[in-house]
Amino acid sequence: MLRVKKYTNKIFSSNSYLFWKNGEKNCLLVDCGDTKQLLSDIQQLDLYPVAVLLSHAHFDHIYGLNELLNVFALVRIYTTDFGYDALLSQKLNLSKYHQTPFELSNSSSVNIIEKNCNFMNVCDIDIEIMHVPGHNPSCLAYRIDNYLFSGDAFIPGVPVVTNVPKANKILALENYEILKKFSDGHILCPGHGEIKGL
Ligand SMILES: [Zn+2]
């Protein structure tokens, strides 16, 4: 059984998620913002973070990555090729326009998920990958067991944000509808707001 913990981050109230298989030590994250509570929980639960699956590379979803890597240097970060570029560019991850400039300190921590890759297994956890660009070219959704992590590509009741650089409104609306339909019967963990369906 999958255990999931949600963290609401200070910047833009984005969500990060910590999850692991009941009884297992290895854990994964979806996105990474504030790390204080996260790192304390990881220690308390005696977990070991292996990977961060990025929903997309906007700075409010990634700004804790360097702090995480400072403690767990072997963590792998999964994103698209655009996400990789954005992790290394304040301009592309939009942190340049806010008070919290962010660039990933170690580019060799990144695993690029290619466009034709729809599945991976990390630490014995099956992960179905959906490429859902629009809000941002790096948008990925992940289905794990009956959980769907939708990032900012689908937040129920909230129109997908497309008034940001590199957004594509047509793709955003298309993928919003796909995820909306797909989320039926799943526990939905969006990039902002509450978990639905628990
Ligand atoms: Zn975003």
Coordinates of C-alpha atoms and ligand atoms in Angstrom, one line a residue:
M1 CA 0.0 0.0 0.0
L2 CA 1.2 3.5 -0.9
R3 CA 1.6 6.0 1.9
V4 CA 1.4 9.7 0.8
K5 CA 2.1 12.9 2.7
K6 CA 1.3 16.3 1.3
Y7 CA 3.3 19.5 2.1
T8 CA 2.0 23.0 1.3
N9 CA 4.9 25.2 0.5
K10 CA 5.3 28.9 1.4
I11 CA 5.8 30.1 -2.1
F12 CA 2.5 30.2 -4.0
S13 CA 1.1 27.4 -1.7
S14 CA 2.3 24.8 -4.1
N15 CA 2.2 21.2 -3.0
S16 CA 5.0 18.7 -2.7
Y17 CA 4.3 15.0 -1.9
L18 CA 6.3 12.4 -0.1
F19 CA 5.3 8.8 -0.8
W20 CA 6.5 5.3 0.0
K21 CA 5.4 1.7 0.1
N22 CA 4.2 0.7 3.5
G23 CA 7.1 -1.0 5.3
E24 CA 9.7 0.2 2.8
K25 CA 12.6 2.5 3.6
N26 CA 13.0 4.0 0.1
C27 CA 10.7 7.0 -0.6
L28 CA 10.0 9.3 -3.5
L29 CA 8.8 12.8 -3.9
V30 CA 6.7 14.7 -6.4
D31 CA 8.1 18.2 -6.5
C32 CA 10.1 19.8 -3.7
G33 CA 9.5 23.2 -2.1
D34 CA 9.9 23.8 1.7
T35 CA 12.2 21.2 3.2
K36 CA 12.1 21.8 7.0
Q37 CA 9.1 19.6 7.8
L38 CA 9.9 17.3 5.0
L39 CA 13.4 16.5 6.1
S40 CA 12.2 16.1 9.7
D41 CA 9.5 13.7 8.6
I42 CA 12.0 11.7 6.5
Q43 CA 14.2 11.4 9.5
Q44 CA 11.4 10.5 11.9
L45 CA 9.9 7.9 9.6
D46 CA 13.4 6.5 8.9
L47 CA 12.9 6.9 5.1
Y48 CA 15.5 7.4 2.4
P49 CA 14.6 9.6 -0.5
V50 CA 15.6 8.1 -3.8
A51 CA 13.9 10.2 -6.5
V52 CA 11.9 13.4 -7.1
L53 CA 9.4 13.2 -9.9
L54 CA 8.8 16.8 -11.1
S55 CA 5.3 17.8 -12.2
H56 CA 7.0 20.6 -14.0
A57 CA 9.9 23.0 -13.5
H58 CA 8.3 26.2 -12.3
F59 CA 10.3 27.5 -9.3
D60 CA 7.5 27.1 -6.8
H61 CA 7.7 23.3 -7.4
I62 CA 11.5 23.0 -7.4
Y63 CA 13.0 25.5 -5.0
G64 CA 13.8 22.9 -2.3
L65 CA 15.8 20.6 -4.5
N66 CA 19.3 22.0 -3.6
E67 CA 18.5 21.7 0.1
L68 CA 17.3 18.1 -0.4
L69 CA 20.5 17.3 -2.4
N70 CA 22.6 18.8 0.3
V71 CA 21.4 16.1 2.7
F72 CA 20.7 13.3 0.2
A73 CA 23.3 13.7 -2.6
L74 CA 22.2 10.6 -4.5
V75 CA 18.6 11.7 -5.1
R76 CA 17.6 11.5 -8.8
I77 CA 15.4 14.2 -10.3
Y78 CA 13.1 13.2 -13.1
T79 CA 11.8 15.7 -15.6
T80 CA 11.6 16.3 -19.4
D81 CA 14.4 17.9 -21.5
F82 CA 12.7 21.3 -21.2
G83 CA 12.5 20.7 -17.4
Y84 CA 16.2 20.0 -17.4
D85 CA 16.9 23.3 -19.1
A86 CA 14.5 25.1 -16.7
L87 CA 16.2 23.7 -13.6
L88 CA 19.4 25.4 -14.7
S89 CA 17.8 28.7 -15.8
Q90 CA 16.3 31.3 -13.5
K91 CA 14.6 32.7 -16.5
L92 CA 13.0 29.5 -17.7
N93 CA 11.9 28.4 -14.2
L94 CA 10.6 32.0 -13.6
S95 CA 12.5 32.4 -10.3
K96 CA 14.3 35.4 -11.9
Y97 CA 11.1 37.4 -11.6
H98 CA 10.6 36.7 -7.9
Q99 CA 12.7 37.2 -4.8
T100 CA 14.0 33.7 -4.8
P101 CA 16.3 33.0 -7.7
F102 CA 16.8 29.3 -8.1
E103 CA 19.1 27.1 -10.2
L104 CA 19.8 23.5 -9.6
S105 CA 23.3 23.1 -8.0
N106 CA 24.1 19.7 -9.6
S107 CA 22.9 19.1 -13.1
S108 CA 24.1 15.5 -13.0
S109 CA 21.3 14.7 -10.6
V110 CA 18.8 14.9 -13.4
N111 CA 17.3 12.0 -15.3
I112 CA 15.5 13.1 -18.5
I113 CA 12.2 11.5 -19.3
E114 CA 12.0 11.2 -23.1
K115 CA 8.8 12.0 -24.9
N116 CA 8.1 8.4 -25.8
C117 CA 8.6 7.2 -22.2
N118 CA 5.3 6.4 -20.5
F119 CA 6.4 4.1 -17.8
M120 CA 9.2 3.6 -15.3
N121 CA 9.9 1.6 -12.2
V122 CA 11.8 3.3 -9.4
C123 CA 12.5 1.3 -6.3
D124 CA 10.0 -1.3 -7.2
I125 CA 7.3 1.3 -7.6
D126 CA 5.5 1.3 -11.0
I127 CA 5.0 4.8 -12.3
E128 CA 2.8 5.6 -15.3
I129 CA 3.9 8.8 -16.9
M130 CA 1.6 11.1 -18.8
H131 CA 3.1 13.9 -20.9
V132 CA 0.7 16.8 -20.4
P133 CA 2.3 20.1 -21.7
G134 CA 0.4 23.3 -21.9
H135 CA 0.8 25.1 -18.6
N136 CA 4.5 24.5 -19.2
P137 CA 6.4 22.4 -21.7
S138 CA 7.8 20.2 -18.8
C139 CA 4.4 19.2 -17.4
L140 CA 4.2 15.5 -16.5
A141 CA 1.5 13.7 -14.6
Y142 CA 2.2 10.5 -12.7
R143 CA -0.1 7.6 -11.9
I144 CA 1.1 5.4 -9.1
D145 CA -1.4 2.7 -7.8
N146 CA -4.7 4.6 -7.6
Y147 CA -3.0 8.0 -7.1
L148 CA -2.7 10.6 -9.8
F149 CA -0.2 13.4 -9.4
S150 CA -1.4 16.1 -11.8
G151 CA 0.8 19.1 -10.9
D152 CA -0.6 22.3 -12.3
A153 CA -1.9 20.7 -15.5
F154 CA -5.1 19.7 -13.7
I155 CA -6.3 21.4 -10.5
P156 CA -10.1 20.6 -10.1
G157 CA -12.2 23.7 -10.3
V158 CA -9.3 26.0 -11.2
P159 CA -8.7 27.0 -14.9
V160 CA -5.2 26.0 -15.9
V161 CA -2.8 28.9 -15.9
T162 CA -1.5 29.9 -19.3
N163 CA -0.6 33.5 -18.9
V164 CA 3.0 32.6 -18.2
P165 CA 6.0 32.4 -20.5
K166 CA 6.2 29.1 -22.6
A167 CA 2.6 28.2 -21.9
N168 CA 0.4 26.8 -24.7
K169 CA -3.3 27.4 -24.1
I170 CA -4.5 24.9 -26.7
L171 CA -2.4 22.1 -25.3
A172 CA -3.2 23.1 -21.7
L173 CA -7.0 22.9 -22.3
E174 CA -6.6 19.6 -24.2
N175 CA -4.5 18.0 -21.4
Y176 CA -6.7 19.5 -18.7
E177 CA -9.7 17.6 -20.1
I178 CA -7.7 14.4 -20.5
L179 CA -6.5 14.5 -16.9
K180 CA -10.0 15.5 -15.7
K181 CA -11.4 12.4 -17.3
F182 CA -8.5 10.2 -16.3
S183 CA -8.7 11.3 -12.6
D184 CA -12.1 9.6 -12.2
G185 CA -11.7 6.8 -9.7
H186 CA -8.2 8.0 -8.7
I187 CA -7.0 9.8 -5.6
L188 CA -6.0 13.1 -7.1
C189 CA -2.9 14.9 -5.8
P190 CA -2.8 18.3 -7.6
G191 CA 0.0 20.9 -7.7
H192 CA -2.0 23.3 -5.5
G193 CA -5.0 22.8 -3.2
E194 CA -6.3 19.7 -1.5
I195 CA -6.1 16.0 -2.3
K196 CA -9.3 14.8 -3.8
G197 CA -10.9 11.3 -3.4
L198 CA -9.1 10.1 -0.3
Ligands
ZN1 ZN 3.3 26.0 -12.5

